[in-house]
Tab-separated table of C-alpha atoms and ligand atoms in Angstrom:
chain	number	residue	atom	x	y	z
C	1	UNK	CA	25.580	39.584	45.906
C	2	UNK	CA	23.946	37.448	43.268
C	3	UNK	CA	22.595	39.672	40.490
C	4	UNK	CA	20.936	37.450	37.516
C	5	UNK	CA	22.875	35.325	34.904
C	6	UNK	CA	21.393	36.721	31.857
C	7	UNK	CA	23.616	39.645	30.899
C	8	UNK	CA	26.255	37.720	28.743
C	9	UNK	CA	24.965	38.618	25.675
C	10	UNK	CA	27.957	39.106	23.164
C	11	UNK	CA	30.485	38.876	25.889
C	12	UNK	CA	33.520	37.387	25.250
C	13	UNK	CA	35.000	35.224	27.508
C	14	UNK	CA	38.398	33.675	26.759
C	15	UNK	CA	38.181	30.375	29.606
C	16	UNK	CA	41.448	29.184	30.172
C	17	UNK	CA	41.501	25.383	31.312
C	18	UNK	CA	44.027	24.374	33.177
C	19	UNK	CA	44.632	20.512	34.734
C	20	UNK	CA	42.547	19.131	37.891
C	21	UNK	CA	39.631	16.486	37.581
C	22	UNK	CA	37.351	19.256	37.662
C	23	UNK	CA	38.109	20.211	34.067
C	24	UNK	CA	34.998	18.204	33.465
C	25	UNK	CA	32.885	20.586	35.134
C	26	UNK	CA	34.414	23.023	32.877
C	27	UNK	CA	32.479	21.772	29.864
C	28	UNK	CA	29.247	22.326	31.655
C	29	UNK	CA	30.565	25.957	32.397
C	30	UNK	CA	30.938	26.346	28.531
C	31	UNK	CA	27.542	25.664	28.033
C	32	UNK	CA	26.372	27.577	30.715
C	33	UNK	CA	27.672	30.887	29.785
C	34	UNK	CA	26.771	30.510	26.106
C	35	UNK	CA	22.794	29.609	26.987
C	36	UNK	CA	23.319	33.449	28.141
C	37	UNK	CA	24.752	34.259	24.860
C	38	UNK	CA	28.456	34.698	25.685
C	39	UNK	CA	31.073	33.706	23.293
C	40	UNK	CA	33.354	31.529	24.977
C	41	UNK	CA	36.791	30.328	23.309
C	42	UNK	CA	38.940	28.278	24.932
C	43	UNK	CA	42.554	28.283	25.323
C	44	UNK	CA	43.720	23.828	27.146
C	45	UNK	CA	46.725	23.791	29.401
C	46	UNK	CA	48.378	20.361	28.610
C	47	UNK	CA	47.604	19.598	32.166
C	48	UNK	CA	43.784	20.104	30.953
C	49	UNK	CA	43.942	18.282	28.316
C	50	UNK	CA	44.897	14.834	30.323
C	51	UNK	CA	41.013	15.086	31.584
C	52	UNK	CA	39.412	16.749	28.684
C	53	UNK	CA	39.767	16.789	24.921
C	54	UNK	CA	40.405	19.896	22.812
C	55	UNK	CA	37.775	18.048	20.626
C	56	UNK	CA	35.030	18.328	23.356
C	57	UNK	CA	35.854	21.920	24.237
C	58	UNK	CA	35.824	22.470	20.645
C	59	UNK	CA	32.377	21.012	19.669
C	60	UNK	CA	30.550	22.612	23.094
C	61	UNK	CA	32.606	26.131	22.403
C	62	UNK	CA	31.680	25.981	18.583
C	63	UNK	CA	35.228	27.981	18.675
C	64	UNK	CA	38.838	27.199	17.957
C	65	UNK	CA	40.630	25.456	20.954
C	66	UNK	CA	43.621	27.039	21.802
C	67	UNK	CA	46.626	25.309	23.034
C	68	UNK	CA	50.017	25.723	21.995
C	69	UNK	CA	51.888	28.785	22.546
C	70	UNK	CA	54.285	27.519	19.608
C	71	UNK	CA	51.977	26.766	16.886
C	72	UNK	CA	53.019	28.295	13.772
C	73	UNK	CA	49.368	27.929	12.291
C	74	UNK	CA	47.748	29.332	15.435
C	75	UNK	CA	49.894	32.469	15.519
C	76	UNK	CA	49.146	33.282	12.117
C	77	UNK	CA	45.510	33.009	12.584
C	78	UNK	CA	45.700	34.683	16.180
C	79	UNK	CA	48.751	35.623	17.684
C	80	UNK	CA	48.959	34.750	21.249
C	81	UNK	CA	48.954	39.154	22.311
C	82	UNK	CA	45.527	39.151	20.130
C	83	UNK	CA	43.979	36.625	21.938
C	84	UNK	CA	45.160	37.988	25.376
C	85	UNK	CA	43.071	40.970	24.267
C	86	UNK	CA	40.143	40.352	21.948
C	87	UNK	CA	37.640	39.168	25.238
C	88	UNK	CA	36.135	41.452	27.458
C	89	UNK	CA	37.114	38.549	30.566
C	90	UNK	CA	39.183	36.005	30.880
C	91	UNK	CA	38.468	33.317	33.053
C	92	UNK	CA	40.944	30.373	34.405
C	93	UNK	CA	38.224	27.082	35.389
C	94	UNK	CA	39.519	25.314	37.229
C	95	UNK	CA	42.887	27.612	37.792
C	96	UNK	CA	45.430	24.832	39.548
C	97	UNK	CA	47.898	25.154	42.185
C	98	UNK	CA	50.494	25.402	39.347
C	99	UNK	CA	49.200	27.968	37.196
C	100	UNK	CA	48.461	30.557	39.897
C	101	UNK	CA	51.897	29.894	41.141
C	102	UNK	CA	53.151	30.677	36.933
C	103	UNK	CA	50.828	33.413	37.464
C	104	UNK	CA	52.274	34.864	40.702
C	105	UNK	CA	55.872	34.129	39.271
C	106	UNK	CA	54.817	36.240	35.957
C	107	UNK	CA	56.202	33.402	33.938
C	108	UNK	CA	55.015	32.977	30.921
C	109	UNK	CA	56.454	28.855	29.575
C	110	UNK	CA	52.896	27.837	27.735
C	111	UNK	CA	49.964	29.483	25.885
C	112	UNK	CA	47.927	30.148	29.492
C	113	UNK	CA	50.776	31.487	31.385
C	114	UNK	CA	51.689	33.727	28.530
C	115	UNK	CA	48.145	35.010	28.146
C	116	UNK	CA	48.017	35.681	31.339
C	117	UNK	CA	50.726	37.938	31.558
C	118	UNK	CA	50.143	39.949	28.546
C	119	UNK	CA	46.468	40.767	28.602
C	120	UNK	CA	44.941	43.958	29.691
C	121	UNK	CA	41.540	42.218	30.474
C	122	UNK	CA	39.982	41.628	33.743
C	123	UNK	CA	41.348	37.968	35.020
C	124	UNK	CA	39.125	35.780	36.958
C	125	UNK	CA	39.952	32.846	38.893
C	126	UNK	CA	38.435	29.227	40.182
C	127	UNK	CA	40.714	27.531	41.818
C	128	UNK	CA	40.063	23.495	42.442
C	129	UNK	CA	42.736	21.494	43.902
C	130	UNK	CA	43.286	18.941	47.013
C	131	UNK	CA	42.766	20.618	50.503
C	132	UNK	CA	45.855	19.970	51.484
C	133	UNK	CA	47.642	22.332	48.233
C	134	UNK	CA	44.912	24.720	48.679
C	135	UNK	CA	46.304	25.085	52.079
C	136	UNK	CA	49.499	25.219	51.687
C	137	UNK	CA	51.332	28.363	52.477
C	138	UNK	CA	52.746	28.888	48.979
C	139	UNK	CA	49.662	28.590	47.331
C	140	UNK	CA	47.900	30.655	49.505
C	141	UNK	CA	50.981	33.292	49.264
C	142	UNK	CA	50.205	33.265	45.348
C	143	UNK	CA	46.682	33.876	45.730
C	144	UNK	CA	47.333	37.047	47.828
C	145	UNK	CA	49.719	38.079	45.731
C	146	UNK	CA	47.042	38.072	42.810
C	147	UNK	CA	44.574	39.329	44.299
C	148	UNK	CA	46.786	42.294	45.133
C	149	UNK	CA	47.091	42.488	41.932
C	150	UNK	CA	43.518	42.535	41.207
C	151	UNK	CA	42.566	39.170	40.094
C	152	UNK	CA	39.552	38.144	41.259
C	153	UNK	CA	38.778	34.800	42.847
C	154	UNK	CA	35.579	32.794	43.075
C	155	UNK	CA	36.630	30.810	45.998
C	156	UNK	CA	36.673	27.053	45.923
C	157	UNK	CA	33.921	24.988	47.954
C	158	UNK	CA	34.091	22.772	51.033
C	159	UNK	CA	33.554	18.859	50.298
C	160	UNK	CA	34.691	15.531	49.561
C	161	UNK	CA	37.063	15.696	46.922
C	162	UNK	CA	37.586	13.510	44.380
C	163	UNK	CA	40.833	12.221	46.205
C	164	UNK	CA	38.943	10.865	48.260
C	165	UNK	CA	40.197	13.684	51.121
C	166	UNK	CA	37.646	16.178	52.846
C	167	UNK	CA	38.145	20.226	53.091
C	168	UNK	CA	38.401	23.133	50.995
C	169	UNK	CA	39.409	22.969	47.445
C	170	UNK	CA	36.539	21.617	45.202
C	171	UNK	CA	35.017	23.729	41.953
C	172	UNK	CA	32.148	25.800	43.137
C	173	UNK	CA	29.091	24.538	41.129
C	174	UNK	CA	28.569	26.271	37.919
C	175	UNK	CA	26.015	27.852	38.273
C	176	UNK	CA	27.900	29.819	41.117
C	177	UNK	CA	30.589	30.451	38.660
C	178	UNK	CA	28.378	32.083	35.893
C	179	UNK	CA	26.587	34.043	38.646
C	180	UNK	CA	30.004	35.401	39.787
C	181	UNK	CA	30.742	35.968	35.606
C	182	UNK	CA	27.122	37.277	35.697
C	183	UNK	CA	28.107	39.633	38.598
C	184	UNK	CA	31.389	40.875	37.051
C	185	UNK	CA	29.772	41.995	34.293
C	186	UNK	CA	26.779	43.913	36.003
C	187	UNK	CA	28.990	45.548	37.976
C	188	UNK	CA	30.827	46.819	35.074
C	189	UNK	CA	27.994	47.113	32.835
C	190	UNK	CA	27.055	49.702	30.379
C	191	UNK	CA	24.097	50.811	32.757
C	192	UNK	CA	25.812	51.105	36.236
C	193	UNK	CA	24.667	54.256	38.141
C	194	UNK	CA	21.565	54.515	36.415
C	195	UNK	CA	18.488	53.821	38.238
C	196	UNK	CA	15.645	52.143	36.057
C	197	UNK	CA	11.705	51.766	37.014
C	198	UNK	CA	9.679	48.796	35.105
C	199	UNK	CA	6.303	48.383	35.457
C	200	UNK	CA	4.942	44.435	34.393
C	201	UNK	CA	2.265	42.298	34.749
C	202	UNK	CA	-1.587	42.932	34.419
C	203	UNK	CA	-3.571	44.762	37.241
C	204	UNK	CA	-6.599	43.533	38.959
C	205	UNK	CA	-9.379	45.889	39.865
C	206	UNK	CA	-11.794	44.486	42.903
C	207	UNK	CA	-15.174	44.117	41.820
C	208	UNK	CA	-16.334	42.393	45.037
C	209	UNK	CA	-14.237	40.205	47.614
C	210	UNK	CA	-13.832	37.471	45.505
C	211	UNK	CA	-14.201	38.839	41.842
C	212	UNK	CA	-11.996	41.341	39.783
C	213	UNK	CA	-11.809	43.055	36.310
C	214	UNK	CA	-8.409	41.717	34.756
C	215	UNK	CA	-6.438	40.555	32.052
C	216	UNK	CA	-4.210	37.881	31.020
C	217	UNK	CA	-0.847	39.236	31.172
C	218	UNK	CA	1.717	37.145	32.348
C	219	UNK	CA	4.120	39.378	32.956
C	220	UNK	CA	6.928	37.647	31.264
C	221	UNK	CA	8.100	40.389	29.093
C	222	UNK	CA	8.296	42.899	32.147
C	223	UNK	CA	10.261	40.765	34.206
C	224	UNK	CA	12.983	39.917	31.250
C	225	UNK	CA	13.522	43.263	30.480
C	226	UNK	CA	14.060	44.053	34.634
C	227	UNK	CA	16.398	41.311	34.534
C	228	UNK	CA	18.237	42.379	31.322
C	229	UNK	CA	18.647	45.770	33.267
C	230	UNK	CA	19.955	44.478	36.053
C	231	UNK	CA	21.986	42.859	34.147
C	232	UNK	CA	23.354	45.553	32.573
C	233	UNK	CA	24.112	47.275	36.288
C	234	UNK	CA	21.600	49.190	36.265
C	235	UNK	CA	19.576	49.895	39.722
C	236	UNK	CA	16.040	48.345	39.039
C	237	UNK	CA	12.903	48.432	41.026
C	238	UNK	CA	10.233	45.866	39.180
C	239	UNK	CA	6.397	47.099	39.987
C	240	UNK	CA	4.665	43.808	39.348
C	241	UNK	CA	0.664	42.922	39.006
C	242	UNK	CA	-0.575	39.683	40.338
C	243	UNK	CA	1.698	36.998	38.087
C	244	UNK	CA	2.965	33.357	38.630
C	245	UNK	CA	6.451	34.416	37.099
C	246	UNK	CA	9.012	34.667	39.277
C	247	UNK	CA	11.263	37.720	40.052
C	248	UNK	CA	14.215	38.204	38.755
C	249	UNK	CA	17.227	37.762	41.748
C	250	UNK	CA	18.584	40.827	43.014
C	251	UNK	CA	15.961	43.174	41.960
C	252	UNK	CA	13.633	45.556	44.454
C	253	UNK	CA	10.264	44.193	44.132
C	254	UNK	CA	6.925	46.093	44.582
C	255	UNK	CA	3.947	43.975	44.524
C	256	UNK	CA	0.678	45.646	43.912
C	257	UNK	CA	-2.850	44.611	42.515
C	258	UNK	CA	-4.700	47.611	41.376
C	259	UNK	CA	-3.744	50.365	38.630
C	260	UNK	CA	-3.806	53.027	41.363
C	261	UNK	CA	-1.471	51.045	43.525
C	262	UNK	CA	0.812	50.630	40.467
C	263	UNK	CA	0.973	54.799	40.011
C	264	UNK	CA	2.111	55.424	43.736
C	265	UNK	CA	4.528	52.587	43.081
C	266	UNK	CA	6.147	54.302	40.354
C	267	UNK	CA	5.519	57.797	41.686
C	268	UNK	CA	7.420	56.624	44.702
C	269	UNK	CA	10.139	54.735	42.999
C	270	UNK	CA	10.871	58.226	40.996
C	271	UNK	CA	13.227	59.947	40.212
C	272	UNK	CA	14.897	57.247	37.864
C	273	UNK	CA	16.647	57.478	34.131
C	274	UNK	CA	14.670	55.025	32.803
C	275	UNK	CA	10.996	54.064	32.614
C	276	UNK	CA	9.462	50.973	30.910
C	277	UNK	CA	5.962	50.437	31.032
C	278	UNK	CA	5.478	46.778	29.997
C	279	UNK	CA	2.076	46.297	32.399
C	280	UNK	CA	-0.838	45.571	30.731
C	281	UNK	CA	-3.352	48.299	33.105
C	282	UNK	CA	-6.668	47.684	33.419
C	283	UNK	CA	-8.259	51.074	31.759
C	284	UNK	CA	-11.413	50.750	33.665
C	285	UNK	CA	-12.027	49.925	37.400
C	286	UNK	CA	-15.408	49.518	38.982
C	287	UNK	CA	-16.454	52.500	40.135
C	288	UNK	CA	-16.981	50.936	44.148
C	289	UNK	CA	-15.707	47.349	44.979
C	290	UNK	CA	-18.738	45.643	47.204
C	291	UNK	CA	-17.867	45.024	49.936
C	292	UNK	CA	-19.639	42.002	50.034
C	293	UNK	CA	-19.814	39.152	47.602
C	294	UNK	CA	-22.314	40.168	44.703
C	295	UNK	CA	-25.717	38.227	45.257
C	296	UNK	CA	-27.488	36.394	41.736
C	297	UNK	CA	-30.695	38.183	41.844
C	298	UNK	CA	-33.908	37.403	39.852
C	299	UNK	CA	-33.285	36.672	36.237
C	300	UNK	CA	-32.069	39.939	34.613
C	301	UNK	CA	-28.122	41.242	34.017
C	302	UNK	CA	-26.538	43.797	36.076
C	303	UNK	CA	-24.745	46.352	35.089
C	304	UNK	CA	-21.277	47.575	36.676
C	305	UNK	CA	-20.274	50.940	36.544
C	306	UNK	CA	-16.787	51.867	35.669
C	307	UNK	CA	-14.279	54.790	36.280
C	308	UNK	CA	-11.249	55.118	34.478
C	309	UNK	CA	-8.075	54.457	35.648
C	310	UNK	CA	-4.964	56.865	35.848
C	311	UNK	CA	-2.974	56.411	33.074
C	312	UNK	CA	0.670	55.794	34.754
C	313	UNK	CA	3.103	55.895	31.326
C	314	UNK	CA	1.418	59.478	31.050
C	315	UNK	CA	1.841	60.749	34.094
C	316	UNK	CA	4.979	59.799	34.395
C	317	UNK	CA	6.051	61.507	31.330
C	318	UNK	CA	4.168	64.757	31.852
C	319	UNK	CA	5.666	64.758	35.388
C	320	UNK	CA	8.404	66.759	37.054
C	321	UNK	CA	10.647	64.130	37.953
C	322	UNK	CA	10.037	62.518	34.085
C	323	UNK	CA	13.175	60.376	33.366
C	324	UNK	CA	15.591	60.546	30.581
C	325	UNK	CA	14.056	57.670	28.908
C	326	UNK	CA	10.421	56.481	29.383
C	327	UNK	CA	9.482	53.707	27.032
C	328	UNK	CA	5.630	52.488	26.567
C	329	UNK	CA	4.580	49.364	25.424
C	330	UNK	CA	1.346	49.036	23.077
C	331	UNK	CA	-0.876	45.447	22.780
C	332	UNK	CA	-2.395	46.097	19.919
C	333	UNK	CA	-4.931	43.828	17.865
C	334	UNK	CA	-5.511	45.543	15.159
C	335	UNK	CA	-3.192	49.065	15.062
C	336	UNK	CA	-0.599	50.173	12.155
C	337	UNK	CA	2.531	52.056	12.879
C	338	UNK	CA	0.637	55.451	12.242
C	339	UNK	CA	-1.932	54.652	15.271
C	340	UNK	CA	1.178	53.439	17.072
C	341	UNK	CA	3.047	56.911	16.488
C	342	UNK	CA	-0.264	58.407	17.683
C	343	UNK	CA	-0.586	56.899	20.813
C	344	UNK	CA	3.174	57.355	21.141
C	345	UNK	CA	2.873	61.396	20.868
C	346	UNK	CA	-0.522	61.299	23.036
C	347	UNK	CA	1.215	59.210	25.856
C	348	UNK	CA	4.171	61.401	25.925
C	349	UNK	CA	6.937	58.448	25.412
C	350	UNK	CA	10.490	58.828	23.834
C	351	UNK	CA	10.056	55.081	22.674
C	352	UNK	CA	7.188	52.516	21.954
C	353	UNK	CA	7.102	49.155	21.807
C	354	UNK	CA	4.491	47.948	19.444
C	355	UNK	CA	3.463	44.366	19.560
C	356	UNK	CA	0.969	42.327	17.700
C	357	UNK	CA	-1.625	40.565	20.138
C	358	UNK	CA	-4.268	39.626	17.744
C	359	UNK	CA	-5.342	35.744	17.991
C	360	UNK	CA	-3.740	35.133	21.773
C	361	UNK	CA	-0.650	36.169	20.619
C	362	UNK	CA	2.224	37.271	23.156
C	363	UNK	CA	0.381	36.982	26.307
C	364	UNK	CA	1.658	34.216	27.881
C	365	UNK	CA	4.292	33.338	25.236
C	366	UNK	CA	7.725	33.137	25.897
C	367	UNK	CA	8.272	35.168	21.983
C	368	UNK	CA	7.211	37.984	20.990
C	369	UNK	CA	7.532	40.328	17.125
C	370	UNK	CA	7.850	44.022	18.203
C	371	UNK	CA	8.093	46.900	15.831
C	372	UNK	CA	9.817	49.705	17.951
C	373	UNK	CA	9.300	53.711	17.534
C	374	UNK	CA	11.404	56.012	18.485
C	375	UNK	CA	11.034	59.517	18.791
C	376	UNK	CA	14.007	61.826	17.754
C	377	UNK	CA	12.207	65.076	18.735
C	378	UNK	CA	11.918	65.411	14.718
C	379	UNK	CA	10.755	62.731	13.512
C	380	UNK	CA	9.354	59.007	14.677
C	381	UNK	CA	11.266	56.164	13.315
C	382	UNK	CA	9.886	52.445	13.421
C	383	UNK	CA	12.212	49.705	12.843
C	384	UNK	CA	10.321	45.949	13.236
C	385	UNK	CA	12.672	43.125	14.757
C	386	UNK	CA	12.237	39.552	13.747
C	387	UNK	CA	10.420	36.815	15.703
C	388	UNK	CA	12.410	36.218	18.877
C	389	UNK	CA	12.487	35.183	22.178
C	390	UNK	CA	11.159	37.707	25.451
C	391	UNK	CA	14.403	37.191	26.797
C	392	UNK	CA	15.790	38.231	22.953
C	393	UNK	CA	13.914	41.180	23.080
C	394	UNK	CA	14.693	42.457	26.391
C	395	UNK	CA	18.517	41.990	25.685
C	396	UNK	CA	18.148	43.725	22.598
C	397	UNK	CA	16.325	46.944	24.093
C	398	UNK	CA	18.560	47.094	27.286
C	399	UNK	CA	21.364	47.487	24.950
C	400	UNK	CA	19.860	50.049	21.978
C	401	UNK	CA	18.787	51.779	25.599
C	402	UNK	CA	22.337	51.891	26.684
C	403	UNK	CA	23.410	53.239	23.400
C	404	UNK	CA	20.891	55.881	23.893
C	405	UNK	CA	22.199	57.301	27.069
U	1	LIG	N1	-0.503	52.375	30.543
U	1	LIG	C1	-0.362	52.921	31.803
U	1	LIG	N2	-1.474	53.217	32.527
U	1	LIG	C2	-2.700	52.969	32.049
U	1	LIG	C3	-2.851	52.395	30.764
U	1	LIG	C4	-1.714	52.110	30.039
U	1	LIG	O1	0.760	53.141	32.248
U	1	LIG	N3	-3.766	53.249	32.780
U	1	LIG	C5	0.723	52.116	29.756
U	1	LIG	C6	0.983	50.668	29.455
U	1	LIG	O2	1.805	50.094	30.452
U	1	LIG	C7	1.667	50.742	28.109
U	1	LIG	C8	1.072	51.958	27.454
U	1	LIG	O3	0.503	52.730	28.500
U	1	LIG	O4	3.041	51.022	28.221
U	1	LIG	C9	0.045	51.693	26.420
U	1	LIG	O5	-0.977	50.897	26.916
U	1	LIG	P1	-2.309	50.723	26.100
U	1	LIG	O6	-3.242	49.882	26.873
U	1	LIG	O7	-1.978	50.307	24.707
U	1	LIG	O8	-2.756	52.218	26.053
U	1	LIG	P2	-4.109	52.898	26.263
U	1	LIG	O9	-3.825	54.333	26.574
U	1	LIG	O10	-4.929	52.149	27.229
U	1	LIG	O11	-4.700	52.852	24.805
U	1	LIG	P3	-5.922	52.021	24.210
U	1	LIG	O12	-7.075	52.899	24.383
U	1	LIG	O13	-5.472	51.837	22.794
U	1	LIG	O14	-5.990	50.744	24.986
């Protein structure tokens, strides 16, 4: 299954390159994985290197190229065990006929093949070759044989080749690739097991048919911190408000409108280890929807009368089934980190994320400035990050929250 492709931040991924025509597509790949925020360094086969330049691998890795097992200067630097070792994956794009076959033989006669035998990281492979080698028995003997040995495989796609032959054997596309890498990585992240509740988005309370009392939260904060969860491995379920932004990919979805809907959403989705209430909840609903579109009549006003909403964060974390983590969000306008502490003790949170709305600010934006308190059960701390992205901020929370647990 497809999680997301946004949980690369600070891995390291040593790509090893090895020959085929589609060691062009492993430039794009390079990119790819370090929009997510990977750090990618690259090790060339010489085979690789007759389609690409060390130079362009290089400039798009912003990393030393790797590609001589026998370089005095390279050794020194990094010796060829160190480099095995210092990634967290290490991925062959494309991985040839020839070097699965050095890798099923355990020889080690070059840089890759040597790398490849001596680390203790996770290996995964791409294979890309002409259908006909694909095919053939050895190769196919090799790839069982690795993936005996626990190599994984993203297997290779059905198409015209670039031979100018028809079958199995061309690059998946990369995005397919960094999905797989994406995967890996939630699979094996810091949060798997752990079950995690978000609540985003703004709620919309029915004044009549056709009218409601909302606001304009776009929910884009919400859904980057459900995807940098997920990303994480942790089980999500996203309770989203009427928004346009999309939901993250493999992530259980509950669509509501109304703040009441949104607490038997979360009641339901309990008990979880984490709670982040990101939804910006209407306080107030009208106290009975019309049923009927409201009429203009004569010249005066009209007054709507309003009942409060439940306040979800708080029951949640006065509950029975409260989680080991619930973290609240605060839009504030005008508030200082000593209202923010307030509202933190009131709402019963073990973390709050403060964040400046005054002048349109955040709502809607795709960056945010957060001050974050936390709650130590003796004292509060607040510690303000700089100006970054949503998708910044929800990396960097996901991963002070797996510290936490
Ligand atoms: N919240 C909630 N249910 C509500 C209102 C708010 O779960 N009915 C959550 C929000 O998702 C957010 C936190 O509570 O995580 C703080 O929201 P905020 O609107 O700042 O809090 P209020 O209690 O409404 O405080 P204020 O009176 O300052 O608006």
């Amino acid at each position: 299954m497809t999680v997301i492709a946004q949980n690369l931040v600070h891995r390291r991924i040593l790509l090893i390159i090895s020959g085929g025509i589609a060691a062009y597509k492993s430039l794009d790949l390079i990119r790819r994985l370090r929009e997510r925020g990977a750090d990618v360094r690259c090790i060339l086969t010489s085979g690789g290197a007759q389609f690409i330049t060390p130079l362009s691998v290089g400039a798009l890795s912003e990393n030393k190229v790797y590609t001589n097992l026998f370089s005095l200067t390279d050794e020194q630097e990094m010796g060829h065990i160190r480099l095995a070792r210092d990634c967290d994956l290490v991925l062959v794009t494309p991985a040839s006929a020839n070097i699965m076959a050095r890798a099923a033989q355990g020889l080690a006669d070059d840089l890759a093949s040597t790398v490849l035998l001596a680390t203790d990281k996770p290996v995964m492979m791409c294979p890309a070759m002409n259908p006909a080698m694909w095919a053939n028995a050895a190769t196919q003997e090799n790839i069982a044989t690795l993936k005996r040995r626990g190599i994984r495989f993203v297997e290779p796609a059905v198409g015209d080749m670039a031979c100018g032959e028809h079958g199995t054997g061309r690059l998946p596309d990369v995005p397919e690739i960094v999905a797989a890498v994406s995967d890996f990585f939630a699979v094996n992240g810091p949060l798997r097991g752990r079950r995690a509740i978000v609540t985003s988005g703004p709620t919309h309370e029915s004044i009549d048919p056709v009218r409601f009392i909302g606001n304009i939260s776009s929910g884009r904060q919400g859904h980057a911190i459900a995807a940098a969860l997920a990303g994480a491995g942790a089980d999500v379920t996203l309770i989203s408000g009427p928004v346009q932004e999309p939901p993250p990919a493999g992530i259980h979805v509950v669509r509501i409108t109304t703040a009441q809907q949104m607490l038997e959403a979360t009641l339901k989705s309990l008990p979880a280890d984490i709670a982040i209430f990101t939804a910006a909840v209407a306080d107030y609903r009208p106290a009975e929807a019309a049923a009927h579109k409201i009429k203009k009549s004569g010249d005066d006003g009209i007054s709507l009368a309003l009942v409060q909403n439940p306040d979800i964060l708080r029951t949640v974390a006065t509950g029975n089934h409260r989680p080991a983590l619930v973290v609240g969000f605060a839009a504030e306008t005008d508030a200082g980190i000593e209202d923010a502490k307030k509202k933190l003790a009131r709402k019963g949170c073990d973390w709050l994320v403060l964040n400046d709305v005054a002048g349109g600010k955040v709502f809607g934006q795709a960056d945010n400035t957060v001050t974050v308190l936390k709650n130590s059960g003796k004292d509060i701390s607040a510690d303000s990050w700089p100006h970054m992205s949503k998708q910044d901020v929800a990396r960097r929370l996901v991963s002070e929250i797996a510290e936490a647990l």
